[in-house]
Amino acid sequence: MAQFNEIIHEPVRLRLMAVLMNLTDETRISFTALKEVLEVTDGNLGTHLSRLEEAGYILVEKTFVNKKPHTYLAVTARGRSAFSEHVEALQKILQVSLPVAQHRAARPTEGMQGAT
Amino acid sequence: MNISPEEAQEALASVQQVRDRTNQTLSRGALYEVLWGTVWVVGFLISQFVPSNSGTVLSWTWGALGILGGIISLGIGVAFARQTSVPRTSGSWFDSSEARFGLLFWALVIYSSVLFAIFLPFLLHALPNGQAIGLPLSLWWVVTFSFGFAAVGLWFRLSQLIGIGAVVTAIGLLGYYLLPGDYYLLMALFGGGTLVVHGLYWLHPWRR
């Protein structure tokens, strides 16, 4: 059953995971490029990345290039699974709400009936 | 945690928007690569096979190709701008990566033109035969644009673009110093060809 994920559902983390899900398995995205796509600050992004890393949803690779630190990110298999389930859960919420909305539109409200 | 259908829809919409933006950012760069790679293939093939005393013809040819490439590039940029609506926290167009990417290449062309104008008298003095200036002039621009690719690759941490810049520069230098008679053909096939092939490669996975 599709599981709603409170960790992923935070708006920035949701978009962050969506970006990482778009990459192929062998591709990593740099911290800078991710920040550009998401349009957030360094600190903000760092906080969300830490949370997702703690949950085991992303892989954070720190390397040195010419003695300068660089950070690269990718989604883990667990993260892919959790994100897919979360999206499925969101879609199910919409599917469940649609018949209810259609049902309400077909019937007048009790308040209106009482007024007439 | 209970969320409303409206919140669920908003969340799904933001996911789709990020996916679209990521796809479009990557595929748009690839479109420019295919475009300018094609310009190079056509221009260099013409340069290879026209008579050697056709400096004026080649100048007009490259000028026309450059203008055509510029118009199509602008069209690509405008078409993408109309199709997407990406919320920007700063509200400034200049803050977007795409804008800075385009402006970088414009700055490169301008600064390179200024440098070339400064060095042109010395070049003409060293090469009194006007027909011979075609090769160094061509290599000047090849290296300039290759630097542009490498710079964008460094900026966005895209090692493939850095590699493209290095490969195209190497091909230019190889042709210029070792195979001057076939320089234009080499640049058409392996310079422009590299850009086209790499651009098509990048476009392919995102069509899924």
PDB file of C-alpha atoms in Angstrom:
ATOM      1  CA  MET A   1       0.000   0.000   0.000  1.00  0.00           C
ATOM      2  CA  ALA A   2       1.303   3.449  -0.948  1.00  0.00           C
ATOM      3  CA  GLN A   3       2.723   5.231   2.077  1.00  0.00           C
ATOM      4  CA  PHE A   4       2.474   8.977   2.660  1.00  0.00           C
ATOM      5  CA  ASN A   5       5.919  10.187   3.675  1.00  0.00           C
ATOM      6  CA  GLU A   6       6.106  13.169   6.018  1.00  0.00           C
ATOM      7  CA  ILE A   7       9.866  13.549   5.551  1.00  0.00           C
ATOM      8  CA  ILE A   8       9.587  13.807   1.779  1.00  0.00           C
ATOM      9  CA  HIS A   9       6.388  15.862   1.795  1.00  0.00           C
ATOM     10  CA  GLU A  10       8.108  19.066   3.015  1.00  0.00           C
ATOM     11  CA  PRO A  11       7.965  21.365  -0.073  1.00  0.00           C
ATOM     12  CA  VAL A  12      11.712  21.846  -0.605  1.00  0.00           C
ATOM     13  CA  ARG A  13      12.487  18.188   0.078  1.00  0.00           C
ATOM     14  CA  LEU A  14       9.715  17.102  -2.267  1.00  0.00           C
ATOM     15  CA  ARG A  15      11.180  19.186  -5.097  1.00  0.00           C
ATOM     16  CA  LEU A  16      14.685  18.074  -4.197  1.00  0.00           C
ATOM     17  CA  MET A  17      13.702  14.418  -4.427  1.00  0.00           C
ATOM     18  CA  ALA A  18      11.891  15.119  -7.726  1.00  0.00           C
ATOM     19  CA  VAL A  19      15.141  16.498  -9.190  1.00  0.00           C
ATOM     20  CA  LEU A  20      17.189  13.525  -7.987  1.00  0.00           C
ATOM     21  CA  MET A  21      14.605  11.064  -9.276  1.00  0.00           C
ATOM     22  CA  ASN A  22      15.065  12.592 -12.729  1.00  0.00           C
ATOM     23  CA  LEU A  23      18.710  11.543 -12.882  1.00  0.00           C
ATOM     24  CA  THR A  24      19.914   8.229 -14.230  1.00  0.00           C
ATOM     25  CA  ASP A  25      21.480   5.735 -11.831  1.00  0.00           C
ATOM     26  CA  GLU A  26      25.039   6.624 -12.749  1.00  0.00           C
ATOM     27  CA  THR A  27      24.519  10.396 -12.669  1.00  0.00           C
ATOM     28  CA  ARG A  28      25.244  12.621  -9.706  1.00  0.00           C
ATOM     29  CA  ILE A  29      24.230  16.226  -9.398  1.00  0.00           C
ATOM     30  CA  SER A  30      26.415  18.776  -7.694  1.00  0.00           C
ATOM     31  CA  PHE A  31      25.281  20.767  -4.685  1.00  0.00           C
ATOM     32  CA  THR A  32      25.661  23.982  -6.698  1.00  0.00           C
ATOM     33  CA  ALA A  33      23.611  22.743  -9.649  1.00  0.00           C
ATOM     34  CA  LEU A  34      20.904  21.465  -7.305  1.00  0.00           C
ATOM     35  CA  LYS A  35      20.809  24.818  -5.539  1.00  0.00           C
ATOM     36  CA  GLU A  36      20.397  26.539  -8.939  1.00  0.00           C
ATOM     37  CA  VAL A  37      17.478  24.314  -9.933  1.00  0.00           C
ATOM     38  CA  LEU A  38      15.701  24.614  -6.577  1.00  0.00           C
ATOM     39  CA  GLU A  39      16.534  28.317  -6.087  1.00  0.00           C
ATOM     40  CA  VAL A  40      17.268  27.999  -2.362  1.00  0.00           C
ATOM     41  CA  THR A  41      20.145  29.144  -0.179  1.00  0.00           C
ATOM     42  CA  ASP A  42      23.152  27.025   0.794  1.00  0.00           C
ATOM     43  CA  GLY A  43      22.017  26.697   4.415  1.00  0.00           C
ATOM     44  CA  ASN A  44      18.450  25.818   3.507  1.00  0.00           C
ATOM     45  CA  LEU A  45      19.548  23.155   1.055  1.00  0.00           C
ATOM     46  CA  GLY A  46      22.099  21.754   3.472  1.00  0.00           C
ATOM     47  CA  THR A  47      19.477  21.321   6.178  1.00  0.00           C
ATOM     48  CA  HIS A  48      17.128  19.430   3.912  1.00  0.00           C
ATOM     49  CA  LEU A  49      19.898  17.268   2.498  1.00  0.00           C
ATOM     50  CA  SER A  50      20.928  16.267   6.035  1.00  0.00           C
ATOM     51  CA  ARG A  51      17.385  15.243   6.855  1.00  0.00           C
ATOM     52  CA  LEU A  52      17.079  13.127   3.713  1.00  0.00           C
ATOM     53  CA  GLU A  53      20.496  11.585   4.254  1.00  0.00           C
ATOM     54  CA  GLU A  54      19.550  10.621   7.831  1.00  0.00           C
ATOM     55  CA  ALA A  55      16.479   8.898   6.453  1.00  0.00           C
ATOM     56  CA  GLY A  56      18.641   6.995   3.955  1.00  0.00           C
ATOM     57  CA  TYR A  57      16.926   8.501   0.922  1.00  0.00           C
ATOM     58  CA  ILE A  58      19.912  10.206  -0.653  1.00  0.00           C
ATOM     59  CA  LEU A  59      23.592   9.611  -1.144  1.00  0.00           C
ATOM     60  CA  VAL A  60      25.962  12.468  -0.384  1.00  0.00           C
ATOM     61  CA  GLU A  61      29.434  12.164  -1.857  1.00  0.00           C
ATOM     62  CA  LYS A  62      32.111  14.620  -0.820  1.00  0.00           C
ATOM     63  CA  THR A  63      35.241  14.795  -2.893  1.00  0.00           C
ATOM     64  CA  PHE A  64      38.155  17.093  -3.409  1.00  0.00           C
ATOM     65  CA  VAL A  65      38.994  18.558  -6.774  1.00  0.00           C
ATOM     66  CA  ASN A  66      42.245  20.523  -6.810  1.00  0.00           C
ATOM     67  CA  LYS A  67      42.116  20.613  -3.023  1.00  0.00           C
ATOM     68  CA  LYS A  68      38.644  22.182  -3.072  1.00  0.00           C
ATOM     69  CA  PRO A  69      35.690  20.296  -1.568  1.00  0.00           C
ATOM     70  CA  HIS A  70      32.815  19.376  -3.864  1.00  0.00           C
ATOM     71  CA  THR A  71      29.575  17.668  -2.925  1.00  0.00           C
ATOM     72  CA  TYR A  72      27.601  15.421  -5.259  1.00  0.00           C
ATOM     73  CA  LEU A  73      24.160  13.992  -4.632  1.00  0.00           C
ATOM     74  CA  ALA A  74      22.063  11.101  -5.821  1.00  0.00           C
ATOM     75  CA  VAL A  75      18.951   9.272  -4.694  1.00  0.00           C
ATOM     76  CA  THR A  76      19.266   5.825  -3.115  1.00  0.00           C
ATOM     77  CA  ALA A  77      17.139   2.827  -3.988  1.00  0.00           C
ATOM     78  CA  ARG A  78      15.323   3.315  -0.694  1.00  0.00           C
ATOM     79  CA  GLY A  79      14.758   6.958  -1.590  1.00  0.00           C
ATOM     80  CA  ARG A  80      13.375   6.056  -5.041  1.00  0.00           C
ATOM     81  CA  SER A  81      10.981   3.608  -3.465  1.00  0.00           C
ATOM     82  CA  ALA A  82       9.870   6.050  -0.755  1.00  0.00           C
ATOM     83  CA  PHE A  83       9.354   8.886  -3.248  1.00  0.00           C
ATOM     84  CA  SER A  84       7.403   6.701  -5.667  1.00  0.00           C
ATOM     85  CA  GLU A  85       5.176   5.504  -2.840  1.00  0.00           C
ATOM     86  CA  HIS A  86       4.653   9.060  -1.636  1.00  0.00           C
ATOM     87  CA  VAL A  87       3.639  10.247  -5.118  1.00  0.00           C
ATOM     88  CA  GLU A  88       1.297   7.267  -5.394  1.00  0.00           C
ATOM     89  CA  ALA A  89      -0.214   8.168  -2.008  1.00  0.00           C
ATOM     90  CA  LEU A  90      -0.790  11.757  -3.162  1.00  0.00           C
ATOM     91  CA  GLN A  91      -2.426  10.510  -6.353  1.00  0.00           C
ATOM     92  CA  LYS A  92      -4.681   8.224  -4.328  1.00  0.00           C
ATOM     93  CA  ILE A  93      -5.794  11.181  -2.198  1.00  0.00           C
ATOM     94  CA  LEU A  94      -6.857  12.933  -5.393  1.00  0.00           C
ATOM     95  CA  GLN A  95      -8.616   9.842  -6.758  1.00  0.00           C
ATOM     96  CA  VAL A  96     -10.517   9.375  -3.508  1.00  0.00           C
ATOM     97  CA  SER A  97     -11.512  13.055  -3.379  1.00  0.00           C
ATOM     98  CA  LEU A  98     -12.802  13.119  -6.968  1.00  0.00           C
ATOM     99  CA  PRO A  99     -15.861  10.834  -6.500  1.00  0.00           C
ATOM    100  CA  VAL A 100     -16.751  12.757  -3.304  1.00  0.00           C
ATOM    101  CA  ALA A 101     -16.641  16.080  -5.183  1.00  0.00           C
ATOM    102  CA  GLN A 102     -18.758  14.675  -8.001  1.00  0.00           C
ATOM    103  CA  HIS A 103     -21.284  13.307  -5.473  1.00  0.00           C
ATOM    104  CA  ARG A 104     -21.631  16.696  -3.743  1.00  0.00           C
ATOM    105  CA  ALA A 105     -22.130  18.487  -7.062  1.00  0.00           C
ATOM    106  CA  ALA A 106     -24.978  16.126  -7.978  1.00  0.00           C
ATOM    107  CA  ARG A 107     -26.953  16.797  -4.749  1.00  0.00           C
ATOM    108  CA  PRO A 108     -28.195  20.164  -3.358  1.00  0.00           C
ATOM    109  CA  THR A 109     -27.042  20.876   0.203  1.00  0.00           C
ATOM    110  CA  GLU A 110     -29.389  20.228   3.106  1.00  0.00           C
ATOM    111  CA  GLY A 111     -29.123  23.841   4.222  1.00  0.00           C
ATOM    112  CA  MET A 112     -30.513  25.115   0.934  1.00  0.00           C
ATOM    113  CA  GLN A 113     -33.324  22.579   0.960  1.00  0.00           C
ATOM    114  CA  GLY A 114     -34.271  23.715   4.491  1.00  0.00           C
ATOM    115  CA  ALA A 115     -34.337  27.383   3.437  1.00  0.00           C
ATOM    116  CA  THR A 116     -36.835  26.769   0.655  1.00  0.00           C
TER     117      THR A 116
ATOM    118  CA  MET B   1      -0.678  13.332   8.709  1.00  0.00           C
ATOM    119  CA  ASN B   2      -3.874  14.245   6.848  1.00  0.00           C
ATOM    120  CA  ILE B   3      -3.640  16.536   3.879  1.00  0.00           C
ATOM    121  CA  SER B   4      -6.401  17.936   1.738  1.00  0.00           C
ATOM    122  CA  PRO B   5      -6.849  17.019  -1.933  1.00  0.00           C
ATOM    123  CA  GLU B   6      -5.851  20.579  -2.797  1.00  0.00           C
ATOM    124  CA  GLU B   7      -2.557  20.168  -0.924  1.00  0.00           C
ATOM    125  CA  ALA B   8      -1.984  16.831  -2.640  1.00  0.00           C
ATOM    126  CA  GLN B   9      -2.624  18.409  -6.023  1.00  0.00           C
ATOM    127  CA  GLU B  10      -0.299  21.299  -5.237  1.00  0.00           C
ATOM    128  CA  ALA B  11       2.432  18.873  -4.185  1.00  0.00           C
ATOM    129  CA  LEU B  12       2.054  16.822  -7.367  1.00  0.00           C
ATOM    130  CA  ALA B  13       2.085  19.981  -9.475  1.00  0.00           C
ATOM    131  CA  SER B  14       5.343  21.137  -7.864  1.00  0.00           C
ATOM    132  CA  VAL B  15       6.893  17.718  -8.563  1.00  0.00           C
ATOM    133  CA  GLN B  16       5.869  17.931 -12.213  1.00  0.00           C
ATOM    134  CA  GLN B  17       7.139  21.510 -12.487  1.00  0.00           C
ATOM    135  CA  VAL B  18      10.565  20.536 -11.149  1.00  0.00           C
ATOM    136  CA  ARG B  19      10.713  17.543 -13.479  1.00  0.00           C
ATOM    137  CA  ASP B  20       9.772  19.697 -16.465  1.00  0.00           C
ATOM    138  CA  ARG B  21      12.295  22.354 -15.480  1.00  0.00           C
ATOM    139  CA  THR B  22      15.096  19.828 -15.027  1.00  0.00           C
ATOM    140  CA  ASN B  23      14.287  18.180 -18.356  1.00  0.00           C
ATOM    141  CA  GLN B  24      14.007  21.476 -20.171  1.00  0.00           C
ATOM    142  CA  THR B  25      17.161  22.939 -18.683  1.00  0.00           C
ATOM    143  CA  LEU B  26      19.178  19.972 -19.846  1.00  0.00           C
ATOM    144  CA  SER B  27      17.495  19.465 -23.209  1.00  0.00           C
ATOM    145  CA  ARG B  28      17.582  23.167 -24.081  1.00  0.00           C
ATOM    146  CA  GLY B  29      21.362  23.208 -23.758  1.00  0.00           C
ATOM    147  CA  ALA B  30      21.492  20.149 -25.986  1.00  0.00           C
ATOM    148  CA  LEU B  31      19.348  21.898 -28.608  1.00  0.00           C
ATOM    149  CA  TYR B  32      21.836  24.767 -28.745  1.00  0.00           C
ATOM    150  CA  GLU B  33      24.666  22.244 -29.091  1.00  0.00           C
ATOM    151  CA  VAL B  34      22.971  20.528 -32.037  1.00  0.00           C
ATOM    152  CA  LEU B  35      22.209  23.908 -33.630  1.00  0.00           C
ATOM    153  CA  TRP B  36      25.710  25.344 -33.407  1.00  0.00           C
ATOM    154  CA  GLY B  37      27.278  21.988 -34.215  1.00  0.00           C
ATOM    155  CA  THR B  38      25.263  22.000 -37.434  1.00  0.00           C
ATOM    156  CA  VAL B  39      26.393  25.571 -38.164  1.00  0.00           C
ATOM    157  CA  TRP B  40      29.996  24.442 -37.755  1.00  0.00           C
ATOM    158  CA  VAL B  41      29.516  21.355 -39.958  1.00  0.00           C
ATOM    159  CA  VAL B  42      27.984  23.414 -42.770  1.00  0.00           C
ATOM    160  CA  GLY B  43      30.404  26.334 -42.426  1.00  0.00           C
ATOM    161  CA  PHE B  44      33.543  24.224 -42.237  1.00  0.00           C
ATOM    162  CA  LEU B  45      32.500  21.986 -45.148  1.00  0.00           C
ATOM    163  CA  ILE B  46      31.939  25.090 -47.278  1.00  0.00           C
ATOM    164  CA  SER B  47      35.322  26.438 -46.122  1.00  0.00           C
ATOM    165  CA  GLN B  48      37.030  23.181 -47.069  1.00  0.00           C
ATOM    166  CA  PHE B  49      35.672  22.969 -50.588  1.00  0.00           C
ATOM    167  CA  VAL B  50      35.456  26.567 -51.867  1.00  0.00           C
ATOM    168  CA  PRO B  51      38.468  27.896 -53.816  1.00  0.00           C
ATOM    169  CA  SER B  52      41.309  29.176 -51.664  1.00  0.00           C
ATOM    170  CA  ASN B  53      40.936  32.801 -52.828  1.00  0.00           C
ATOM    171  CA  SER B  54      37.332  33.081 -51.647  1.00  0.00           C
ATOM    172  CA  GLY B  55      37.974  35.024 -48.460  1.00  0.00           C
ATOM    173  CA  THR B  56      35.063  37.409 -49.045  1.00  0.00           C
ATOM    174  CA  VAL B  57      32.664  34.562 -49.836  1.00  0.00           C
ATOM    175  CA  LEU B  58      33.689  32.755 -46.666  1.00  0.00           C
ATOM    176  CA  SER B  59      33.332  35.890 -44.568  1.00  0.00           C
ATOM    177  CA  TRP B  60      29.787  36.388 -45.802  1.00  0.00           C
ATOM    178  CA  THR B  61      29.005  32.679 -45.422  1.00  0.00           C
ATOM    179  CA  TRP B  62      30.138  32.555 -41.803  1.00  0.00           C
ATOM    180  CA  GLY B  63      28.457  35.877 -41.105  1.00  0.00           C
ATOM    181  CA  ALA B  64      25.165  34.597 -42.483  1.00  0.00           C
ATOM    182  CA  LEU B  65      25.468  31.284 -40.626  1.00  0.00           C
ATOM    183  CA  GLY B  66      26.237  33.138 -37.412  1.00  0.00           C
ATOM    184  CA  ILE B  67      23.204  35.399 -37.806  1.00  0.00           C
ATOM    185  CA  LEU B  68      20.952  32.459 -38.697  1.00  0.00           C
ATOM    186  CA  GLY B  69      22.258  30.499 -35.702  1.00  0.00           C
ATOM    187  CA  GLY B  70      21.683  33.522 -33.490  1.00  0.00           C
ATOM    188  CA  ILE B  71      18.094  33.982 -34.682  1.00  0.00           C
ATOM    189  CA  ILE B  72      17.288  30.295 -34.173  1.00  0.00           C
ATOM    190  CA  SER B  73      18.949  30.387 -30.720  1.00  0.00           C
ATOM    191  CA  LEU B  74      16.770  33.337 -29.802  1.00  0.00           C
ATOM    192  CA  GLY B  75      13.725  31.479 -31.089  1.00  0.00           C
ATOM    193  CA  ILE B  76      14.557  28.443 -28.964  1.00  0.00           C
ATOM    194  CA  GLY B  77      14.945  30.642 -25.905  1.00  0.00           C
ATOM    195  CA  VAL B  78      11.669  32.487 -26.524  1.00  0.00           C
ATOM    196  CA  ALA B  79       9.773  29.256 -27.270  1.00  0.00           C
ATOM    197  CA  PHE B  80      10.912  27.719 -23.997  1.00  0.00           C
ATOM    198  CA  ALA B  81      10.155  30.891 -22.068  1.00  0.00           C
ATOM    199  CA  ARG B  82       6.563  30.797 -23.360  1.00  0.00           C
ATOM    200  CA  GLN B  83       6.089  27.137 -22.525  1.00  0.00           C
ATOM    201  CA  THR B  84       7.263  27.266 -18.956  1.00  0.00           C
ATOM    202  CA  SER B  85       6.432  29.305 -15.952  1.00  0.00           C
ATOM    203  CA  VAL B  86       9.116  28.837 -13.378  1.00  0.00           C
ATOM    204  CA  PRO B  87       8.618  30.729 -10.160  1.00  0.00           C
ATOM    205  CA  ARG B  88      11.694  32.714  -9.251  1.00  0.00           C
ATOM    206  CA  THR B  89      12.236  33.735  -5.682  1.00  0.00           C
ATOM    207  CA  SER B  90      14.147  36.869  -6.661  1.00  0.00           C
ATOM    208  CA  GLY B  91      11.822  37.969  -9.476  1.00  0.00           C
ATOM    209  CA  SER B  92      14.766  38.910 -11.641  1.00  0.00           C
ATOM    210  CA  TRP B  93      15.285  37.328 -15.062  1.00  0.00           C
ATOM    211  CA  PHE B  94      19.013  37.987 -14.780  1.00  0.00           C
ATOM    212  CA  ASP B  95      19.209  35.672 -11.771  1.00  0.00           C
ATOM    213  CA  SER B  96      18.206  32.667 -13.856  1.00  0.00           C
ATOM    214  CA  SER B  97      20.884  30.210 -14.888  1.00  0.00           C
ATOM    215  CA  GLU B  98      19.663  30.240 -18.476  1.00  0.00           C
ATOM    216  CA  ALA B  99      20.070  34.005 -18.753  1.00  0.00           C
ATOM    217  CA  ARG B 100      23.577  33.947 -17.326  1.00  0.00           C
ATOM    218  CA  PHE B 101      24.474  31.052 -19.637  1.00  0.00           C
ATOM    219  CA  GLY B 102      23.443  33.060 -22.703  1.00  0.00           C
ATOM    220  CA  LEU B 103      25.061  36.255 -21.488  1.00  0.00           C
ATOM    221  CA  LEU B 104      28.322  34.404 -20.838  1.00  0.00           C
ATOM    222  CA  PHE B 105      28.575  33.461 -24.512  1.00  0.00           C
ATOM    223  CA  TRP B 106      27.715  36.998 -25.612  1.00  0.00           C
ATOM    224  CA  ALA B 107      30.419  38.356 -23.297  1.00  0.00           C
ATOM    225  CA  LEU B 108      32.849  35.814 -24.708  1.00  0.00           C
ATOM    226  CA  VAL B 109      32.118  36.891 -28.288  1.00  0.00           C
ATOM    227  CA  ILE B 110      32.500  40.561 -27.429  1.00  0.00           C
ATOM    228  CA  TYR B 111      35.712  40.251 -25.425  1.00  0.00           C
ATOM    229  CA  SER B 112      37.208  37.841 -27.948  1.00  0.00           C
ATOM    230  CA  SER B 113      36.378  40.240 -30.789  1.00  0.00           C
ATOM    231  CA  VAL B 114      38.109  43.068 -28.928  1.00  0.00           C
ATOM    232  CA  LEU B 115      41.189  40.928 -28.322  1.00  0.00           C
ATOM    233  CA  PHE B 116      41.248  39.823 -31.941  1.00  0.00           C
ATOM    234  CA  ALA B 117      41.009  43.424 -33.130  1.00  0.00           C
ATOM    235  CA  ILE B 118      44.033  44.277 -30.974  1.00  0.00           C
ATOM    236  CA  PHE B 119      46.106  41.390 -32.313  1.00  0.00           C
ATOM    237  CA  LEU B 120      44.927  41.569 -35.947  1.00  0.00           C
ATOM    238  CA  PRO B 121      47.625  44.040 -37.108  1.00  0.00           C
ATOM    239  CA  PHE B 122      50.348  41.810 -35.672  1.00  0.00           C
ATOM    240  CA  LEU B 123      48.740  38.769 -37.287  1.00  0.00           C
ATOM    241  CA  LEU B 124      48.495  40.470 -40.665  1.00  0.00           C
ATOM    242  CA  HIS B 125      52.140  41.514 -40.373  1.00  0.00           C
ATOM    243  CA  ALA B 126      53.174  37.955 -39.618  1.00  0.00           C
ATOM    244  CA  LEU B 127      50.933  36.586 -42.365  1.00  0.00           C
ATOM    245  CA  PRO B 128      51.191  38.963 -45.321  1.00  0.00           C
ATOM    246  CA  ASN B 129      49.327  36.508 -47.521  1.00  0.00           C
ATOM    247  CA  GLY B 130      45.662  37.341 -46.824  1.00  0.00           C
ATOM    248  CA  GLN B 131      44.620  33.857 -47.875  1.00  0.00           C
ATOM    249  CA  ALA B 132      46.496  32.320 -44.957  1.00  0.00           C
ATOM    250  CA  ILE B 133      44.604  34.275 -42.308  1.00  0.00           C
ATOM    251  CA  GLY B 134      41.579  32.008 -42.639  1.00  0.00           C
ATOM    252  CA  LEU B 135      43.073  29.205 -40.571  1.00  0.00           C
ATOM    253  CA  PRO B 136      44.280  31.231 -37.581  1.00  0.00           C
ATOM    254  CA  LEU B 137      41.048  33.240 -37.608  1.00  0.00           C
ATOM    255  CA  SER B 138      39.038  30.038 -37.608  1.00  0.00           C
ATOM    256  CA  LEU B 139      41.114  28.500 -34.820  1.00  0.00           C
ATOM    257  CA  TRP B 140      40.738  31.693 -32.760  1.00  0.00           C
ATOM    258  CA  TRP B 141      36.943  31.294 -32.755  1.00  0.00           C
ATOM    259  CA  VAL B 142      37.071  27.527 -32.268  1.00  0.00           C
ATOM    260  CA  VAL B 143      39.162  27.996 -29.126  1.00  0.00           C
ATOM    261  CA  THR B 144      36.933  30.873 -27.967  1.00  0.00           C
ATOM    262  CA  PHE B 145      33.747  28.814 -28.155  1.00  0.00           C
ATOM    263  CA  SER B 146      35.460  25.732 -26.743  1.00  0.00           C
ATOM    264  CA  PHE B 147      36.460  27.874 -23.772  1.00  0.00           C
ATOM    265  CA  GLY B 148      32.800  28.847 -23.456  1.00  0.00           C
ATOM    266  CA  PHE B 149      31.736  25.206 -23.228  1.00  0.00           C
ATOM    267  CA  ALA B 150      34.466  24.449 -20.726  1.00  0.00           C
ATOM    268  CA  ALA B 151      33.517  27.503 -18.640  1.00  0.00           C
ATOM    269  CA  VAL B 152      29.841  26.485 -18.538  1.00  0.00           C
ATOM    270  CA  GLY B 153      30.890  22.945 -17.685  1.00  0.00           C
ATOM    271  CA  LEU B 154      32.993  24.222 -14.796  1.00  0.00           C
ATOM    272  CA  TRP B 155      30.203  26.505 -13.607  1.00  0.00           C
ATOM    273  CA  PHE B 156      27.527  23.819 -13.611  1.00  0.00           C
ATOM    274  CA  ARG B 157      29.904  20.987 -12.689  1.00  0.00           C
ATOM    275  CA  LEU B 158      29.106  19.199 -15.947  1.00  0.00           C
ATOM    276  CA  SER B 159      32.253  17.280 -16.759  1.00  0.00           C
ATOM    277  CA  GLN B 160      30.943  16.336 -20.192  1.00  0.00           C
ATOM    278  CA  LEU B 161      30.879  19.976 -21.290  1.00  0.00           C
ATOM    279  CA  ILE B 162      34.414  20.482 -19.980  1.00  0.00           C
ATOM    280  CA  GLY B 163      35.392  17.425 -21.985  1.00  0.00           C
ATOM    281  CA  ILE B 164      33.649  18.750 -25.103  1.00  0.00           C
ATOM    282  CA  GLY B 165      35.560  22.018 -24.824  1.00  0.00           C
ATOM    283  CA  ALA B 166      38.856  20.164 -24.445  1.00  0.00           C
ATOM    284  CA  VAL B 167      38.172  17.710 -27.284  1.00  0.00           C
ATOM    285  CA  VAL B 168      37.115  20.379 -29.780  1.00  0.00           C
ATOM    286  CA  THR B 169      40.153  22.516 -28.887  1.00  0.00           C
ATOM    287  CA  ALA B 170      42.438  19.508 -29.314  1.00  0.00           C
ATOM    288  CA  ILE B 171      40.922  18.721 -32.717  1.00  0.00           C
ATOM    289  CA  GLY B 172      41.385  22.341 -33.778  1.00  0.00           C
ATOM    290  CA  LEU B 173      45.015  22.409 -32.705  1.00  0.00           C
ATOM    291  CA  LEU B 174      45.707  19.025 -34.303  1.00  0.00           C
ATOM    292  CA  GLY B 175      44.235  20.157 -37.592  1.00  0.00           C
ATOM    293  CA  TYR B 176      45.895  23.557 -37.529  1.00  0.00           C
ATOM    294  CA  TYR B 177      49.447  22.380 -36.815  1.00  0.00           C
ATOM    295  CA  LEU B 178      49.556  18.859 -38.231  1.00  0.00           C
ATOM    296  CA  LEU B 179      46.972  18.741 -41.028  1.00  0.00           C
ATOM    297  CA  PRO B 180      46.426  22.322 -42.227  1.00  0.00           C
ATOM    298  CA  GLY B 181      45.243  21.141 -45.637  1.00  0.00           C
ATOM    299  CA  ASP B 182      42.421  19.171 -44.027  1.00  0.00           C
ATOM    300  CA  TYR B 183      41.780  21.511 -41.100  1.00  0.00           C
ATOM    301  CA  TYR B 184      38.308  22.605 -42.190  1.00  0.00           C
ATOM    302  CA  LEU B 185      37.228  19.046 -42.956  1.00  0.00           C
ATOM    303  CA  LEU B 186      38.470  17.882 -39.549  1.00  0.00           C
ATOM    304  CA  MET B 187      36.580  20.694 -37.823  1.00  0.00           C
ATOM    305  CA  ALA B 188      33.415  19.914 -39.786  1.00  0.00           C
ATOM    306  CA  LEU B 189      33.436  16.202 -39.002  1.00  0.00           C
ATOM    307  CA  PHE B 190      34.985  16.071 -35.559  1.00  0.00           C
ATOM    308  CA  GLY B 191      34.419  19.585 -34.227  1.00  0.00           C
ATOM    309  CA  GLY B 192      30.887  20.275 -35.400  1.00  0.00           C
ATOM    310  CA  GLY B 193      30.160  16.556 -35.474  1.00  0.00           C
ATOM    311  CA  THR B 194      31.140  16.185 -31.808  1.00  0.00           C
ATOM    312  CA  LEU B 195      28.727  18.954 -30.812  1.00  0.00           C
ATOM    313  CA  VAL B 196      25.866  17.470 -32.848  1.00  0.00           C
ATOM    314  CA  VAL B 197      26.381  13.917 -31.593  1.00  0.00           C
ATOM    315  CA  HIS B 198      26.740  15.000 -27.964  1.00  0.00           C
ATOM    316  CA  GLY B 199      23.672  17.223 -28.226  1.00  0.00           C
ATOM    317  CA  LEU B 200      21.601  14.411 -29.744  1.00  0.00           C
ATOM    318  CA  TYR B 201      22.817  12.043 -27.022  1.00  0.00           C
ATOM    319  CA  TRP B 202      21.606  14.465 -24.340  1.00  0.00           C
ATOM    320  CA  LEU B 203      18.262  14.944 -26.071  1.00  0.00           C
ATOM    321  CA  HIS B 204      17.552  11.248 -26.357  1.00  0.00           C
ATOM    322  CA  PRO B 205      17.094  10.115 -22.712  1.00  0.00           C
ATOM    323  CA  TRP B 206      14.856  13.069 -21.894  1.00  0.00           C
ATOM    324  CA  ARG B 207      12.421  12.214 -24.652  1.00  0.00           C
ATOM    325  CA  ARG B 208      11.255   9.239 -22.580  1.00  0.00           C
TER     326      ARG B 208
END
